[in-house]
mmCIF file of C-alpha atoms in Angstrom:
data_model
loop_
_atom_site.group_PDB
_atom_site.id
_atom_site.type_symbol
_atom_site.label_atom_id
_atom_site.label_comp_id
_atom_site.label_asym_id
_atom_site.label_seq_id
_atom_site.Cartn_x
_atom_site.Cartn_y
_atom_site.Cartn_z
ATOM 1 C CA MET A 4 16.264 -42.533 19.143
ATOM 2 C CA LEU A 5 16.391 -40.382 15.981
ATOM 3 C CA LYS A 6 13.627 -42.450 14.394
ATOM 4 C CA THR A 7 11.471 -41.925 17.479
ATOM 5 C CA LEU A 8 12.030 -38.150 17.427
ATOM 6 C CA PHE A 9 11.251 -38.017 13.698
ATOM 7 C CA ALA A 10 8.066 -40.031 14.229
ATOM 8 C CA LEU A 11 6.963 -37.690 17.021
ATOM 9 C CA ALA A 12 7.673 -34.609 14.912
ATOM 10 C CA PHE A 13 5.710 -36.010 11.977
ATOM 11 C CA ALA A 14 2.830 -36.981 14.239
ATOM 12 C CA THR A 15 2.739 -33.441 15.621
ATOM 13 C CA LEU A 16 2.481 -32.008 12.108
ATOM 14 C CA ALA A 17 -0.185 -34.539 11.200
ATOM 15 C CA ARG A 18 -2.295 -33.355 14.144
ATOM 16 C CA ALA A 19 -1.724 -29.686 13.377
ATOM 17 C CA ALA A 20 -4.826 -27.587 12.867
ATOM 18 C CA ASP A 21 -5.836 -26.092 9.557
ATOM 19 C CA VAL A 22 -5.376 -22.441 8.667
ATOM 20 C CA ARG A 23 -8.687 -20.981 7.519
ATOM 21 C CA ILE A 24 -8.689 -18.139 4.996
ATOM 22 C CA VAL A 25 -11.528 -16.067 3.572
ATOM 23 C CA SER A 26 -11.237 -13.645 0.651
ATOM 24 C CA LEU A 27 -14.342 -11.474 0.657
ATOM 25 C CA ASP A 28 -15.984 -9.850 -2.361
ATOM 26 C CA GLY A 29 -18.436 -8.068 -0.090
ATOM 27 C CA GLY A 30 -20.446 -9.417 2.759
ATOM 28 C CA ALA A 31 -18.986 -7.212 5.473
ATOM 29 C CA GLY A 32 -21.740 -8.520 7.756
ATOM 30 C CA VAL A 33 -20.608 -12.155 7.433
ATOM 31 C CA ASN A 34 -19.552 -13.858 10.660
ATOM 32 C CA LEU A 35 -15.741 -14.041 10.436
ATOM 33 C CA GLU A 36 -15.177 -15.981 13.641
ATOM 34 C CA GLY A 37 -12.840 -18.934 13.166
ATOM 35 C CA TYR A 38 -10.897 -17.542 10.212
ATOM 36 C CA ASP A 39 -7.151 -17.096 10.672
ATOM 37 C CA ILE A 40 -6.627 -14.782 7.689
ATOM 38 C CA VAL A 41 -9.254 -12.371 6.326
ATOM 39 C CA GLU A 42 -8.833 -10.475 3.047
ATOM 40 C CA LEU A 43 -11.490 -7.877 2.251
ATOM 41 C CA LYS A 44 -12.229 -4.507 0.667
ATOM 42 C CA ALA A 45 -10.612 -1.589 2.435
ATOM 43 C CA SER A 46 -13.965 0.206 2.405
ATOM 44 C CA ASP A 47 -15.434 -2.679 4.421
ATOM 45 C CA ASP A 48 -12.502 -2.464 6.836
ATOM 46 C CA ASP A 49 -13.316 1.019 8.186
ATOM 47 C CA GLY A 50 -13.692 0.553 11.948
ATOM 48 C CA LEU A 51 -14.179 -3.194 11.445
ATOM 49 C CA LEU A 52 -11.902 -4.281 14.295
ATOM 50 C CA ASP A 53 -13.844 -2.056 16.685
ATOM 51 C CA ARG A 54 -17.321 -3.013 15.453
ATOM 52 C CA ARG A 55 -16.931 -6.778 15.300
ATOM 53 C CA PRO A 56 -16.444 -8.560 18.647
ATOM 54 C CA GLU A 57 -15.234 -11.766 16.966
ATOM 55 C CA LEU A 58 -12.289 -9.792 15.528
ATOM 56 C CA LYS A 59 -10.999 -8.332 18.796
ATOM 57 C CA LEU A 60 -7.901 -10.576 18.681
ATOM 58 C CA TYR A 61 -7.113 -9.767 15.046
ATOM 59 C CA THR A 62 -4.339 -7.545 13.728
ATOM 60 C CA ARG A 63 -4.434 -5.544 10.500
ATOM 61 C CA LEU A 64 -1.365 -6.669 8.540
ATOM 62 C CA GLU A 65 -1.662 -4.023 5.867
ATOM 63 C CA ARG A 66 -4.099 -1.680 4.243
ATOM 64 C CA GLY A 67 -3.245 -0.248 0.853
ATOM 65 C CA LEU A 68 0.086 -0.748 -0.885
ATOM 66 C CA GLY A 69 0.452 -4.489 -0.355
ATOM 67 C CA PRO A 70 -2.652 -6.339 -1.529
ATOM 68 C CA GLY A 71 -3.772 -3.305 -3.540
ATOM 69 C CA PRO A 72 -5.347 0.080 -2.953
ATOM 70 C CA ASP A 73 -8.761 -1.347 -2.129
ATOM 71 C CA ARG A 74 -7.862 -4.452 -0.090
ATOM 72 C CA SER A 75 -7.063 -5.092 3.567
ATOM 73 C CA LEU A 76 -5.539 -8.124 5.242
ATOM 74 C CA LEU A 77 -6.335 -9.158 8.823
ATOM 75 C CA THR A 78 -5.061 -12.091 10.887
ATOM 76 C CA ARG A 79 -5.384 -13.526 14.372
ATOM 77 C CA LEU A 80 -2.022 -15.300 14.045
ATOM 78 C CA THR A 81 1.207 -13.780 15.340
ATOM 79 C CA ALA A 82 3.252 -11.980 12.667
ATOM 80 C CA LEU A 83 6.952 -12.832 13.063
ATOM 81 C CA GLU A 84 8.028 -10.653 10.144
ATOM 82 C CA ARG A 85 6.273 -8.246 7.814
ATOM 83 C CA THR A 86 7.350 -6.055 4.915
ATOM 84 C CA ILE A 87 6.160 -4.510 1.638
ATOM 85 C CA GLU A 88 8.204 -4.553 -1.556
ATOM 86 C CA PRO A 89 6.940 -2.182 -4.295
ATOM 87 C CA PHE A 90 6.997 -3.218 -7.925
ATOM 88 C CA THR A 91 9.433 -1.557 -10.323
ATOM 89 C CA CYS A 92 6.516 -1.125 -12.703
ATOM 90 C CA ARG A 93 4.102 0.429 -10.265
ATOM 91 C CA PRO A 94 1.391 0.653 -9.013
ATOM 92 C CA TYR A 95 1.074 -1.737 -6.097
ATOM 93 C CA GLY A 96 3.563 -4.091 -4.530
ATOM 94 C CA VAL A 97 3.975 -7.340 -2.603
ATOM 95 C CA LEU A 98 3.051 -7.773 1.043
ATOM 96 C CA TYR A 99 5.134 -10.472 2.747
ATOM 97 C CA VAL A 100 4.368 -11.757 6.227
ATOM 98 C CA ARG A 101 5.694 -14.743 8.153
ATOM 99 C CA LEU A 102 3.042 -16.068 10.523
ATOM 100 C CA LYS A 103 3.485 -18.230 13.572
ATOM 101 C CA THR A 104 1.356 -21.390 13.463
ATOM 102 C CA THR A 105 1.096 -24.501 15.615
ATOM 103 C CA ALA A 106 3.284 -26.346 13.110
ATOM 104 C CA GLY A 107 5.931 -23.674 12.530
ATOM 105 C CA ALA A 108 6.366 -20.484 10.527
ATOM 106 C CA LEU A 109 4.200 -20.021 7.427
ATOM 107 C CA ASP A 110 5.113 -17.530 4.685
ATOM 108 C CA VAL A 111 2.156 -15.642 3.218
ATOM 109 C CA TYR A 112 2.239 -13.256 0.255
ATOM 110 C CA ALA A 113 -0.507 -10.913 -0.895
ATOM 111 C CA ALA A 114 -0.370 -8.995 -4.143
ATOM 112 C CA GLN A 115 -2.620 -7.271 -6.634
ATOM 113 C CA LEU A 116 -1.218 -6.695 -10.081
ATOM 114 C CA ALA A 117 -1.935 -3.648 -12.261
ATOM 115 C CA GLN A 118 -5.554 -3.323 -13.310
ATOM 116 C CA ASP A 119 -6.687 -2.685 -16.886
ATOM 117 C CA GLN A 120 -8.174 0.756 -17.412
ATOM 118 C CA ARG A 121 -10.459 1.856 -20.216
ATOM 119 C CA ASP A 122 -8.362 2.149 -23.393
ATOM 120 C CA ALA A 123 -5.254 1.306 -21.361
ATOM 121 C CA PRO A 124 -4.675 -2.462 -21.084
ATOM 122 C CA CYS A 125 -1.942 -3.434 -18.623
ATOM 123 C CA ARG A 126 -1.066 -6.942 -19.837
ATOM 124 C CA GLU A 127 2.637 -6.279 -20.381
ATOM 125 C CA GLN A 128 2.961 -4.460 -17.074
ATOM 126 C CA ARG A 129 1.175 -7.284 -15.255
ATOM 127 C CA LEU A 130 3.568 -9.874 -16.705
ATOM 128 C CA ALA A 131 6.551 -7.863 -15.486
ATOM 129 C CA GLN A 132 4.962 -7.536 -12.044
ATOM 130 C CA ALA A 133 4.372 -11.302 -11.962
ATOM 131 C CA PHE A 134 8.125 -11.790 -12.441
ATOM 132 C CA GLU A 135 8.922 -9.367 -9.618
ATOM 133 C CA LEU A 136 6.441 -11.148 -7.355
ATOM 134 C CA ALA A 137 8.164 -14.454 -8.161
ATOM 135 C CA GLU A 138 11.529 -12.843 -7.355
ATOM 136 C CA VAL A 139 10.308 -11.828 -3.895
ATOM 137 C CA VAL A 140 8.945 -15.310 -3.181
ATOM 138 C CA GLU A 141 12.165 -17.014 -4.304
ATOM 139 C CA ARG A 142 14.353 -14.689 -2.257
ATOM 140 C CA ARG A 143 12.354 -14.903 0.958
ATOM 141 C CA SER A 144 10.935 -18.419 0.951
ATOM 142 C CA ARG A 145 13.599 -20.248 -1.048
ATOM 143 C CA ARG A 146 12.576 -23.921 -0.779
ATOM 144 C CA ARG A 147 9.925 -23.417 1.924
ATOM 145 C CA PRO A 148 6.199 -23.850 1.268
ATOM 146 C CA PHE A 149 4.122 -20.671 1.190
ATOM 147 C CA LEU A 150 0.696 -19.255 0.419
ATOM 148 C CA LEU A 151 0.010 -16.591 -2.187
ATOM 149 C CA LEU A 152 -3.183 -14.557 -2.030
ATOM 150 C CA GLY A 153 -3.949 -13.057 -5.421
ATOM 151 C CA ARG A 154 -6.814 -11.778 -7.515
ATOM 152 C CA ALA A 155 -6.687 -13.383 -10.948
ATOM 153 C CA HIS A 156 -8.997 -12.069 -13.683
ATOM 154 C CA GLY A 157 -10.520 -15.435 -14.494
ATOM 155 C CA PRO A 158 -8.877 -18.778 -15.326
ATOM 156 C CA GLN A 159 -7.058 -17.373 -18.382
ATOM 157 C CA ASP A 160 -5.344 -14.445 -16.649
ATOM 158 C CA ASP A 161 -1.979 -14.374 -18.466
ATOM 159 C CA ALA A 162 -0.073 -12.904 -15.517
ATOM 160 C CA TYR A 163 -1.201 -15.552 -13.049
ATOM 161 C CA LEU A 164 -0.751 -18.336 -15.588
ATOM 162 C CA LEU A 165 2.794 -17.067 -15.999
ATOM 163 C CA LEU A 166 3.240 -16.965 -12.227
ATOM 164 C CA THR A 167 2.175 -20.592 -11.878
ATOM 165 C CA GLU A 168 4.904 -21.527 -14.370
ATOM 166 C CA LEU A 169 7.609 -19.388 -12.735
ATOM 167 C CA LEU A 170 6.981 -20.848 -9.278
ATOM 168 C CA ALA A 171 5.257 -24.170 -10.125
ATOM 169 C CA LEU A 172 2.044 -23.139 -8.360
ATOM 170 C CA THR A 173 -1.453 -24.572 -8.186
ATOM 171 C CA ASP A 174 -4.534 -22.361 -8.267
ATOM 172 C CA VAL A 175 -6.438 -23.915 -5.354
ATOM 173 C CA GLY A 176 -10.050 -24.531 -6.285
ATOM 174 C CA SER A 177 -9.511 -22.686 -9.595
ATOM 175 C CA ALA A 178 -10.767 -19.595 -7.810
ATOM 176 C CA GLY A 179 -7.821 -17.336 -8.686
ATOM 177 C CA ARG A 180 -7.436 -16.254 -5.039
ATOM 178 C CA LEU A 181 -5.192 -18.819 -3.329
ATOM 179 C CA PHE A 182 -2.030 -20.307 -4.844
ATOM 180 C CA VAL A 183 0.290 -22.899 -3.281
ATOM 181 C CA PRO A 184 3.298 -24.875 -4.608
ATOM 182 C CA GLU A 185 2.243 -27.872 -6.700
ATOM 183 C CA ALA A 186 4.082 -30.147 -4.247
ATOM 184 C CA ALA A 187 1.722 -28.983 -1.497
ATOM 185 C CA ALA A 188 -1.514 -28.930 -3.517
ATOM 186 C CA ARG A 189 -3.118 -31.836 -1.669
ATOM 187 C CA TRP A 190 -2.975 -29.897 1.599
ATOM 188 C CA ALA A 191 -5.124 -26.967 0.416
ATOM 189 C CA ARG A 192 -8.670 -26.557 -0.812
ATOM 190 C CA ALA A 193 -10.917 -23.612 -1.593
ATOM 191 C CA GLU A 194 -14.552 -23.071 -2.481
ATOM 192 C CA THR A 195 -16.330 -20.108 -4.023
ATOM 193 C CA ALA A 196 -19.256 -19.025 -1.888
ATOM 194 C CA ALA A 197 -21.989 -16.969 -3.562
ATOM 195 C CA GLY A 198 -22.113 -13.431 -2.201
ATOM 196 C CA LEU A 199 -19.104 -14.068 0.008
ATOM 197 C CA GLY A 200 -15.972 -14.709 -2.025
ATOM 198 C CA VAL A 201 -13.581 -17.587 -1.490
ATOM 199 C CA ASP A 202 -13.489 -19.788 1.608
ATOM 200 C CA ALA A 203 -10.211 -21.724 1.858
ATOM 201 C CA ARG A 204 -8.641 -24.186 4.254
ATOM 202 C CA VAL A 205 -4.953 -25.135 4.374
ATOM 203 C CA ASP A 206 -3.726 -28.201 6.248
ATOM 204 C CA LEU A 207 -0.460 -27.306 7.985
ATOM 205 C CA ARG A 208 1.082 -30.545 6.739
ATOM 206 C CA LEU A 209 1.712 -28.285 3.762
ATOM 207 C CA LEU A 210 4.831 -27.242 5.696
ATOM 208 C CA THR A 211 6.355 -30.687 5.070
ATOM 209 C CA ALA A 212 6.292 -30.266 1.279
ATOM 210 C CA VAL A 213 9.380 -29.269 -0.706
ATOM 211 C CA PRO A 214 8.512 -26.951 -3.642
ATOM 212 C CA ARG A 215 10.167 -27.878 -6.930
ATOM 213 C CA VAL A 216 10.283 -25.793 -10.096
ATOM 214 C CA ASP A 217 10.747 -27.292 -13.567
ATOM 215 C CA PRO A 218 13.692 -25.388 -15.166
ATOM 216 C CA LYS A 219 12.271 -25.879 -18.687
ATOM 217 C CA ARG A 220 8.863 -24.423 -17.798
ATOM 218 C CA ARG A 221 10.543 -21.613 -15.897
ATOM 219 C CA ALA A 222 12.830 -20.692 -18.809
ATOM 220 C CA ALA A 223 9.848 -20.515 -21.199
ATOM 221 C CA ALA A 224 7.941 -18.301 -18.763
ATOM 222 C CA LEU A 225 10.936 -15.985 -18.369
ATOM 223 C CA GLN A 226 11.165 -15.625 -22.141
ATOM 224 C CA ALA A 227 7.546 -14.411 -22.114
ATOM 225 C CA VAL A 228 8.428 -11.851 -19.423
ATOM 226 C CA GLN A 229 11.413 -10.645 -21.455
ATOM 227 C CA THR A 230 9.196 -10.176 -24.507
ATOM 228 C CA SER A 231 6.679 -8.178 -22.454
ATOM 229 C CA ILE A 232 9.448 -5.868 -21.191
ATOM 230 C CA ASP A 233 10.707 -5.329 -24.751
ATOM 231 C CA ARG A 234 7.188 -4.300 -25.761
ATOM 232 C CA GLN A 235 6.991 -1.828 -22.873
ATOM 233 C CA ILE A 236 10.324 -0.292 -23.909
ATOM 234 C CA SER A 237 9.113 -0.005 -27.502
ATOM 235 C CA ALA A 238 5.862 1.628 -26.350
ATOM 236 C CA SER A 239 7.843 4.095 -24.227
ATOM 237 C CA LEU A 240 9.935 5.128 -27.235
ATOM 238 C CA LYS A 241 6.776 5.706 -29.260
ATOM 239 C CA ARG A 242 5.375 7.993 -26.559
ATOM 240 C CA GLU A 243 8.369 10.280 -27.003
ATOM 241 C CA ARG A 244 7.096 11.377 -30.398
ATOM 242 C CA PHE A 245 5.324 14.129 -28.418
ATOM 243 C CA ALA A 246 8.605 15.331 -26.895
ATOM 244 C CA TRP A 247 8.606 18.365 -29.223
ATOM 245 C CA ILE A 248 5.675 19.949 -27.326
ATOM 246 C CA PRO A 249 7.041 22.795 -25.127
ATOM 247 C CA VAL A 250 7.241 22.069 -21.376
ATOM 248 C CA TYR A 251 4.954 19.032 -21.576
ATOM 249 C CA GLY A 252 7.315 17.340 -24.021
ATOM 250 C CA LEU A 253 10.331 17.772 -21.748
ATOM 251 C CA ALA A 254 8.489 16.337 -18.754
ATOM 252 C CA LEU A 255 7.228 13.457 -20.884
ATOM 253 C CA SER A 256 10.694 12.727 -22.241
ATOM 254 C CA LEU A 257 12.278 12.658 -18.768
ATOM 255 C CA ARG A 258 9.530 10.419 -17.423
ATOM 256 C CA GLN A 259 9.903 7.942 -20.292
ATOM 257 C CA GLN A 260 13.694 7.879 -19.928
ATOM 258 C CA ARG A 261 13.376 6.994 -16.232
ATOM 259 C CA LEU A 262 10.864 4.292 -17.093
ATOM 260 C CA ARG A 263 13.190 2.753 -19.695
ATOM 261 C CA GLU A 264 16.060 2.759 -17.213
ATOM 262 C CA LYS A 265 13.930 0.756 -14.785
ATOM 263 C CA LEU A 266 12.770 -1.585 -17.538
ATOM 264 C CA ASP A 267 16.344 -2.111 -18.776
ATOM 265 C CA SER A 268 17.420 -3.062 -15.245
ATOM 266 C CA LEU A 269 14.453 -5.392 -14.908
ATOM 267 C CA ARG A 270 15.219 -6.979 -18.282
ATOM 268 C CA VAL A 271 18.768 -7.787 -17.134
ATOM 269 C CA ARG A 272 17.366 -9.573 -14.069
ATOM 270 C CA VAL A 273 14.958 -11.562 -16.225
ATOM 271 C CA GLU A 274 17.689 -12.557 -18.691
ATOM 272 C CA THR A 275 19.985 -13.612 -15.834
ATOM 273 C CA ALA A 276 17.234 -15.775 -14.327
ATOM 274 C CA ARG A 277 16.484 -17.332 -17.735
ATOM 275 C CA VAL A 278 20.136 -18.233 -18.326
ATOM 276 C CA ARG A 279 20.321 -19.889 -14.910
ATOM 277 C CA ALA A 280 17.165 -21.876 -15.627
ATOM 278 C CA LEU A 281 18.579 -23.045 -18.979
ATOM 279 C CA GLU A 282 21.808 -24.117 -17.259
ATOM 280 C CA LYS A 283 19.790 -26.341 -14.899
ATOM 281 C CA HIS A 284 17.735 -27.829 -17.735
#
């Protein structure tokens, strides 16, 4: 009897439909009918649900803080849970949503890490944010499969390379937009479409996979995060050399002290996670 029930359950998953995802670079006029999740520029989202008949059944999951200040996320699936968790090292944060699918609940994360500005590279900050993103995923999804929508700056983006080590992820289609656990890689594929962005399809048999993280790889990645935090603390101390300037110096000093307090707390979390990974190795 149990074998029969298991066989029926597996057969149901095997027949489950795909989840279609599109991450747009532009192309607001593209026909979006048939996509379950749509990620696009916020500027292209203005009045979109009203203007586009094919999107009348869609819901805007978030606009702004989650995927980034210039991105929106839409879905026609039912959201069972939804929340935003801001990064300690702002700006931005992580949007988490659990979606109802024909094969069960699917966890989806969307995040945009800090962007480099002219004469102000954000590499160290991005590495710290990658750790916080991994923390959110581990706390909410534990050993469940999930999808991560990101925006990597090319195949050698240090932050996303670090993230793939922390969570044992695969960059689907090497597009830097869709990441899934390595154990579920065969159930996802993505293609870059000229003038459109990334068109992805995820087989819901992905929900049968059990994500596994290599403790050795994870410990090495956490050491890199710890080093990046140390560099941020050192840079903060250097900024205080202007603390002698009246009024401005006091405000600067207080701001840098608050930043170091946050970074110290974050460093403790990273060190704790690294010790645990080493214990499992």
